[in-house]
């Protein structure tokens, strides 16, 4: 049996689920296979002293970084941590000592994966140079600004670029771990583990980590009211001219305000809102794609399919097959 040493990097302030999620996936894999998969998980830190996670729970390392020097590592999993200021703004951290350790361990690893904001540590170690990567949506802009040599895509829940994998939001550590299992043991086995985790189905890498409610709230009352108007009239045409007239402002002004407050254009926002409603219908109803396209304002099934591919990276049919309640 192939031995697969999986090392999870620990340090103070690390997110707890980043640490515990992958081992749960690997343990359930053993149960599904009815035998050991070969994964041997080790939590590694600078010393063997307990590490305090962001949640306040203390985790005891299995080994030290020094003890792993020169060992063949199958999968190096790099966790992350953040600091939050008094205004609730989140910033990812990359301790220089941890970065150096990750750089050393990566030299003997078959593949390296970051969980959530652990991508900032990989980037600081130079492991993402020239690569496409993702991270938690709240720190994606920071990653792009701090490391322009990295092509940051804030939308997918995980990305594989060669032997480097990067994951998005905290719970997507499960999706990333399942993808690693699928790469080693096949999709069928990974889906069986996903069912044990009570996940509807294993999500593909292109599945978006965003939904319309995650977009920032508007500060201009007229834009806030206009968002409600859009939600109530998705089946209609909703042109920029119509929206500007309803908001009692010029079309150019409307576009500028949307861009400054919501970070997008009216057209893209409307498409996102329509996709969100279509997602709900796909999950909870037997409505045909034609009916959903009409009720959500897409008009045709082709337009619905193109919007889903742009927004979520999957077709409506693929989405329904994976997430139907």
mmCIF file with all atom_site columns, N, CA, C and O in Angstrom, residues 22-55:
data_model
loop_
_atom_site.group_PDB
_atom_site.id
_atom_site.type_symbol
_atom_site.label_atom_id
_atom_site.label_alt_id
_atom_site.label_comp_id
_atom_site.label_asym_id
_atom_site.label_entity_id
_atom_site.label_seq_id
_atom_site.pdbx_PDB_ins_code
_atom_site.Cartn_x
_atom_site.Cartn_y
_atom_site.Cartn_z
_atom_site.occupancy
_atom_site.B_iso_or_equiv
_atom_site.pdbx_formal_charge
_atom_site.auth_seq_id
_atom_site.auth_comp_id
_atom_site.auth_asym_id
_atom_site.auth_atom_id
_atom_site.pdbx_PDB_model_num
ATOM 1   N N  . UNK A 1 22 ? -9.658  18.498 6.558  1.00 0.00 ? 22 UNK A N  1
ATOM 2   C CA . UNK A 1 22 ? -8.989  17.482 5.737  1.00 0.00 ? 22 UNK A CA 1
ATOM 3   C C  . UNK A 1 22 ? -8.828  16.131 6.424  1.00 0.00 ? 22 UNK A C  1
ATOM 4   O O  . UNK A 1 22 ? -9.100  15.092 5.802  1.00 0.00 ? 22 UNK A O  1
ATOM 5   N N  . UNK A 1 23 ? -8.404  16.059 7.712  1.00 0.00 ? 23 UNK A N  1
ATOM 6   C CA . UNK A 1 23 ? -8.296  14.740 8.342  1.00 0.00 ? 23 UNK A CA 1
ATOM 7   C C  . UNK A 1 23 ? -9.623  13.985 8.403  1.00 0.00 ? 23 UNK A C  1
ATOM 8   O O  . UNK A 1 23 ? -9.652  12.747 8.294  1.00 0.00 ? 23 UNK A O  1
ATOM 9   N N  . UNK A 1 24 ? -10.740 14.720 8.571  1.00 0.00 ? 24 UNK A N  1
ATOM 10  C CA . UNK A 1 24 ? -12.050 14.063 8.583  1.00 0.00 ? 24 UNK A CA 1
ATOM 11  C C  . UNK A 1 24 ? -12.326 13.403 7.230  1.00 0.00 ? 24 UNK A C  1
ATOM 12  O O  . UNK A 1 24 ? -12.849 12.292 7.165  1.00 0.00 ? 24 UNK A O  1
ATOM 13  N N  . UNK A 1 25 ? -12.004 14.110 6.158  1.00 0.00 ? 25 UNK A N  1
ATOM 14  C CA . UNK A 1 25 ? -12.208 13.560 4.820  1.00 0.00 ? 25 UNK A CA 1
ATOM 15  C C  . UNK A 1 25 ? -11.373 12.298 4.633  1.00 0.00 ? 25 UNK A C  1
ATOM 16  O O  . UNK A 1 25 ? -11.867 11.267 4.154  1.00 0.00 ? 25 UNK A O  1
ATOM 17  N N  . UNK A 1 26 ? -10.113 12.348 5.031  1.00 0.00 ? 26 UNK A N  1
ATOM 18  C CA . UNK A 1 26 ? -9.233  11.195 4.853  1.00 0.00 ? 26 UNK A CA 1
ATOM 19  C C  . UNK A 1 26 ? -9.683  10.020 5.727  1.00 0.00 ? 26 UNK A C  1
ATOM 20  O O  . UNK A 1 26 ? -9.585  8.856  5.316  1.00 0.00 ? 26 UNK A O  1
ATOM 21  N N  . UNK A 1 27 ? -10.184 10.305 6.930  1.00 0.00 ? 27 UNK A N  1
ATOM 22  C CA . UNK A 1 27 ? -10.659 9.242  7.812  1.00 0.00 ? 27 UNK A CA 1
ATOM 23  C C  . UNK A 1 27 ? -11.905 8.577  7.242  1.00 0.00 ? 27 UNK A C  1
ATOM 24  O O  . UNK A 1 27 ? -12.043 7.340  7.287  1.00 0.00 ? 27 UNK A O  1
ATOM 25  N N  . UNK A 1 28 ? -12.823 9.361  6.705  1.00 0.00 ? 28 UNK A N  1
ATOM 26  C CA . UNK A 1 28 ? -14.018 8.799  6.091  1.00 0.00 ? 28 UNK A CA 1
ATOM 27  C C  . UNK A 1 28 ? -13.677 8.006  4.837  1.00 0.00 ? 28 UNK A C  1
ATOM 28  O O  . UNK A 1 28 ? -14.371 7.047  4.486  1.00 0.00 ? 28 UNK A O  1
ATOM 29  N N  . UNK A 1 29 ? -12.618 8.399  4.162  1.00 0.00 ? 29 UNK A N  1
ATOM 30  C CA . UNK A 1 29 ? -12.169 7.639  2.999  1.00 0.00 ? 29 UNK A CA 1
ATOM 31  C C  . UNK A 1 29 ? -11.795 6.214  3.406  1.00 0.00 ? 29 UNK A C  1
ATOM 32  O O  . UNK A 1 29 ? -12.173 5.250  2.731  1.00 0.00 ? 29 UNK A O  1
ATOM 33  N N  . UNK A 1 30 ? -11.069 6.080  4.511  1.00 0.00 ? 30 UNK A N  1
ATOM 34  C CA . UNK A 1 30 ? -10.716 4.746  4.998  1.00 0.00 ? 30 UNK A CA 1
ATOM 35  C C  . UNK A 1 30 ? -11.960 3.916  5.257  1.00 0.00 ? 30 UNK A C  1
ATOM 36  O O  . UNK A 1 30 ? -12.017 2.722  4.924  1.00 0.00 ? 30 UNK A O  1
ATOM 37  N N  . UNK A 1 31 ? -12.975 4.546  5.852  1.00 0.00 ? 31 UNK A N  1
ATOM 38  C CA . UNK A 1 31 ? -14.211 3.821  6.158  1.00 0.00 ? 31 UNK A CA 1
ATOM 39  C C  . UNK A 1 31 ? -14.917 3.386  4.888  1.00 0.00 ? 31 UNK A C  1
ATOM 40  O O  . UNK A 1 31 ? -15.440 2.277  4.810  1.00 0.00 ? 31 UNK A O  1
ATOM 41  N N  . UNK A 1 32 ? -14.934 4.249  3.884  1.00 0.00 ? 32 UNK A N  1
ATOM 42  C CA . UNK A 1 32 ? -15.596 3.908  2.626  1.00 0.00 ? 32 UNK A CA 1
ATOM 43  C C  . UNK A 1 32 ? -14.858 2.803  1.881  1.00 0.00 ? 32 UNK A C  1
ATOM 44  O O  . UNK A 1 32 ? -15.481 1.950  1.248  1.00 0.00 ? 32 UNK A O  1
ATOM 45  N N  . UNK A 1 33 ? -13.535 2.813  1.963  1.00 0.00 ? 33 UNK A N  1
ATOM 46  C CA . UNK A 1 33 ? -12.749 1.791  1.281  1.00 0.00 ? 33 UNK A CA 1
ATOM 47  C C  . UNK A 1 33 ? -12.761 0.463  2.026  1.00 0.00 ? 33 UNK A C  1
ATOM 48  O O  . UNK A 1 33 ? -12.487 -0.584 1.448  1.00 0.00 ? 33 UNK A O  1
ATOM 49  N N  . UNK A 1 34 ? -13.062 0.531  3.331  1.00 0.00 ? 34 UNK A N  1
ATOM 50  C CA . UNK A 1 34 ? -13.026 -0.682 4.140  1.00 0.00 ? 34 UNK A CA 1
ATOM 51  C C  . UNK A 1 34 ? -11.612 -1.107 4.473  1.00 0.00 ? 34 UNK A C  1
ATOM 52  O O  . UNK A 1 34 ? -11.380 -2.229 4.935  1.00 0.00 ? 34 UNK A O  1
ATOM 53  N N  . UNK A 1 35 ? -10.666 -0.227 4.246  1.00 0.00 ? 35 UNK A N  1
ATOM 54  C CA . UNK A 1 35 ? -9.264  -0.494 4.545  1.00 0.00 ? 35 UNK A CA 1
ATOM 55  C C  . UNK A 1 35 ? -8.533  0.844  4.603  1.00 0.00 ? 35 UNK A C  1
ATOM 56  O O  . UNK A 1 35 ? -9.102  1.889  4.280  1.00 0.00 ? 35 UNK A O  1
ATOM 57  N N  . UNK A 1 36 ? -7.281  0.803  5.012  1.00 0.00 ? 36 UNK A N  1
ATOM 58  C CA . UNK A 1 36 ? -6.521  2.048  5.086  1.00 0.00 ? 36 UNK A CA 1
ATOM 59  C C  . UNK A 1 36 ? -6.206  2.562  3.686  1.00 0.00 ? 36 UNK A C  1
ATOM 60  O O  . UNK A 1 36 ? -5.800  1.810  2.802  1.00 0.00 ? 36 UNK A O  1
ATOM 61  N N  . UNK A 1 37 ? -6.395  3.853  3.502  1.00 0.00 ? 37 UNK A N  1
ATOM 62  C CA . UNK A 1 37 ? -6.124  4.479  2.207  1.00 0.00 ? 37 UNK A CA 1
ATOM 63  C C  . UNK A 1 37 ? -4.638  4.756  2.017  1.00 0.00 ? 37 UNK A C  1
ATOM 64  O O  . UNK A 1 37 ? -4.169  4.936  0.894  1.00 0.00 ? 37 UNK A O  1
ATOM 65  N N  . UNK A 1 38 ? -3.921  4.818  3.109  1.00 0.00 ? 38 UNK A N  1
ATOM 66  C CA . UNK A 1 38 ? -2.496  5.140  3.054  1.00 0.00 ? 38 UNK A CA 1
ATOM 67  C C  . UNK A 1 38 ? -2.191  6.542  3.533  1.00 0.00 ? 38 UNK A C  1
ATOM 68  O O  . UNK A 1 38 ? -1.047  6.872  3.832  1.00 0.00 ? 38 UNK A O  1
ATOM 69  N N  . UNK A 1 39 ? -3.235  7.397  3.627  1.00 0.00 ? 39 UNK A N  1
ATOM 70  C CA . UNK A 1 39 ? -3.012  8.744  4.140  1.00 0.00 ? 39 UNK A CA 1
ATOM 71  C C  . UNK A 1 39 ? -2.615  8.672  5.610  1.00 0.00 ? 39 UNK A C  1
ATOM 72  O O  . UNK A 1 39 ? -3.282  8.024  6.428  1.00 0.00 ? 39 UNK A O  1
ATOM 73  N N  . UNK A 1 40 ? -1.534  9.333  5.933  1.00 0.00 ? 40 UNK A N  1
ATOM 74  C CA . UNK A 1 40 ? -1.080  9.411  7.325  1.00 0.00 ? 40 UNK A CA 1
ATOM 75  C C  . UNK A 1 40 ? -0.940  10.892 7.657  1.00 0.00 ? 40 UNK A C  1
ATOM 76  O O  . UNK A 1 40 ? 0.009   11.553 7.219  1.00 0.00 ? 40 UNK A O  1
ATOM 77  N N  . UNK A 1 41 ? -1.888  11.424 8.416  1.00 0.00 ? 41 UNK A N  1
ATOM 78  C CA . UNK A 1 41 ? -1.940  12.862 8.682  1.00 0.00 ? 41 UNK A CA 1
ATOM 79  C C  . UNK A 1 41 ? -1.078  13.206 9.891  1.00 0.00 ? 41 UNK A C  1
ATOM 80  O O  . UNK A 1 41 ? -1.182  12.570 10.945 1.00 0.00 ? 41 UNK A O  1
ATOM 81  N N  . UNK A 1 42 ? -0.253  14.239 9.735  1.00 0.00 ? 42 UNK A N  1
ATOM 82  C CA . UNK A 1 42 ? 0.554   14.729 10.829 1.00 0.00 ? 42 UNK A CA 1
ATOM 83  C C  . UNK A 1 42 ? 0.396   16.247 10.919 1.00 0.00 ? 42 UNK A C  1
ATOM 84  O O  . UNK A 1 42 ? 0.538   16.955 9.923  1.00 0.00 ? 42 UNK A O  1
ATOM 85  N N  . UNK A 1 43 ? 0.086   16.720 12.123 1.00 0.00 ? 43 UNK A N  1
ATOM 86  C CA . UNK A 1 43 ? -0.001  18.157 12.379 1.00 0.00 ? 43 UNK A CA 1
ATOM 87  C C  . UNK A 1 43 ? 1.387   18.636 12.786 1.00 0.00 ? 43 UNK A C  1
ATOM 88  O O  . UNK A 1 43 ? 1.961   18.132 13.758 1.00 0.00 ? 43 UNK A O  1
ATOM 89  N N  . UNK A 1 44 ? 1.921   19.584 12.049 1.00 0.00 ? 44 UNK A N  1
ATOM 90  C CA . UNK A 1 44 ? 3.298   20.032 12.284 1.00 0.00 ? 44 UNK A CA 1
ATOM 91  C C  . UNK A 1 44 ? 3.337   21.496 12.695 1.00 0.00 ? 44 UNK A C  1
ATOM 92  O O  . UNK A 1 44 ? 2.628   22.337 12.142 1.00 0.00 ? 44 UNK A O  1
ATOM 93  N N  . UNK A 1 45 ? 4.195   21.791 13.675 1.00 0.00 ? 45 UNK A N  1
ATOM 94  C CA . UNK A 1 45 ? 4.371   23.163 14.148 1.00 0.00 ? 45 UNK A CA 1
ATOM 95  C C  . UNK A 1 45 ? 5.838   23.374 14.517 1.00 0.00 ? 45 UNK A C  1
ATOM 96  O O  . UNK A 1 45 ? 6.658   22.450 14.423 1.00 0.00 ? 45 UNK A O  1
ATOM 97  N N  . UNK A 1 46 ? 6.160   24.579 14.950 1.00 0.00 ? 46 UNK A N  1
ATOM 98  C CA . UNK A 1 46 ? 7.544   24.891 15.303 1.00 0.00 ? 46 UNK A CA 1
ATOM 99  C C  . UNK A 1 46 ? 8.001   24.061 16.502 1.00 0.00 ? 46 UNK A C  1
ATOM 100 O O  . UNK A 1 46 ? 9.141   23.588 16.550 1.00 0.00 ? 46 UNK A O  1
ATOM 101 N N  . UNK A 1 47 ? 7.106   23.892 17.486 1.00 0.00 ? 47 UNK A N  1
ATOM 102 C CA . UNK A 1 47 ? 7.388   23.066 18.665 1.00 0.00 ? 47 UNK A CA 1
ATOM 103 C C  . UNK A 1 47 ? 6.190   22.147 18.894 1.00 0.00 ? 47 UNK A C  1
ATOM 104 O O  . UNK A 1 47 ? 5.188   22.214 18.183 1.00 0.00 ? 47 UNK A O  1
ATOM 105 N N  . UNK A 1 48 ? 6.295   21.313 19.916 1.00 0.00 ? 48 UNK A N  1
ATOM 106 C CA . UNK A 1 48 ? 5.199   20.408 20.259 1.00 0.00 ? 48 UNK A CA 1
ATOM 107 C C  . UNK A 1 48 ? 4.226   21.030 21.256 1.00 0.00 ? 48 UNK A C  1
ATOM 108 O O  . UNK A 1 48 ? 3.307   20.363 21.730 1.00 0.00 ? 48 UNK A O  1
ATOM 109 N N  . UNK A 1 49 ? 4.425   22.315 21.563 1.00 0.00 ? 49 UNK A N  1
ATOM 110 C CA . UNK A 1 49 ? 3.501   23.006 22.458 1.00 0.00 ? 49 UNK A CA 1
ATOM 111 C C  . UNK A 1 49 ? 2.143   23.182 21.770 1.00 0.00 ? 49 UNK A C  1
ATOM 112 O O  . UNK A 1 49 ? 2.079   23.367 20.547 1.00 0.00 ? 49 UNK A O  1
ATOM 113 N N  . UNK A 1 50 ? 1.037   23.132 22.545 1.00 0.00 ? 50 UNK A N  1
ATOM 114 C CA . UNK A 1 50 ? -0.289  23.320 21.945 1.00 0.00 ? 50 UNK A CA 1
ATOM 115 C C  . UNK A 1 50 ? -0.388  24.648 21.200 1.00 0.00 ? 50 UNK A C  1
ATOM 116 O O  . UNK A 1 50 ? 0.149   25.668 21.638 1.00 0.00 ? 50 UNK A O  1
ATOM 117 N N  . UNK A 1 51 ? -1.070  24.628 20.081 1.00 0.00 ? 51 UNK A N  1
ATOM 118 C CA . UNK A 1 51 ? -1.283  25.814 19.252 1.00 0.00 ? 51 UNK A CA 1
ATOM 119 C C  . UNK A 1 51 ? -2.699  26.312 19.471 1.00 0.00 ? 51 UNK A C  1
ATOM 120 O O  . UNK A 1 51 ? -3.660  25.530 19.412 1.00 0.00 ? 51 UNK A O  1
ATOM 121 N N  . UNK A 1 52 ? -2.849  27.598 19.718 1.00 0.00 ? 52 UNK A N  1
ATOM 122 C CA . UNK A 1 52 ? -4.162  28.176 19.936 1.00 0.00 ? 52 UNK A CA 1
ATOM 123 C C  . UNK A 1 52 ? -4.748  28.628 18.594 1.00 0.00 ? 52 UNK A C  1
ATOM 124 O O  . UNK A 1 52 ? -4.166  29.459 17.901 1.00 0.00 ? 52 UNK A O  1
ATOM 125 N N  . UNK A 1 53 ? -5.898  28.092 18.235 1.00 0.00 ? 53 UNK A N  1
ATOM 126 C CA . UNK A 1 53 ? -6.539  28.440 16.979 1.00 0.00 ? 53 UNK A CA 1
ATOM 127 C C  . UNK A 1 53 ? -7.336  29.732 17.122 1.00 0.00 ? 53 UNK A C  1
ATOM 128 O O  . UNK A 1 53 ? -7.542  30.243 18.233 1.00 0.00 ? 53 UNK A O  1
ATOM 129 N N  . UNK A 1 54 ? -7.807  30.260 16.002 1.00 0.00 ? 54 UNK A N  1
ATOM 130 C CA . UNK A 1 54 ? -8.607  31.479 16.004 1.00 0.00 ? 54 UNK A CA 1
ATOM 131 C C  . UNK A 1 54 ? -9.875  31.300 16.841 1.00 0.00 ? 54 UNK A C  1
ATOM 132 O O  . UNK A 1 54 ? -10.364 32.245 17.461 1.00 0.00 ? 54 UNK A O  1
ATOM 133 N N  . UNK A 1 55 ? -10.407 30.076 16.870 1.00 0.00 ? 55 UNK A N  1
ATOM 134 C CA . UNK A 1 55 ? -11.618 29.787 17.640 1.00 0.00 ? 55 UNK A CA 1
ATOM 135 C C  . UNK A 1 55 ? -11.342 29.662 19.129 1.00 0.00 ? 55 UNK A C  1
ATOM 136 O O  . UNK A 1 55 ? -12.279 29.547 19.930 1.00 0.00 ? 55 UNK A O  1
#
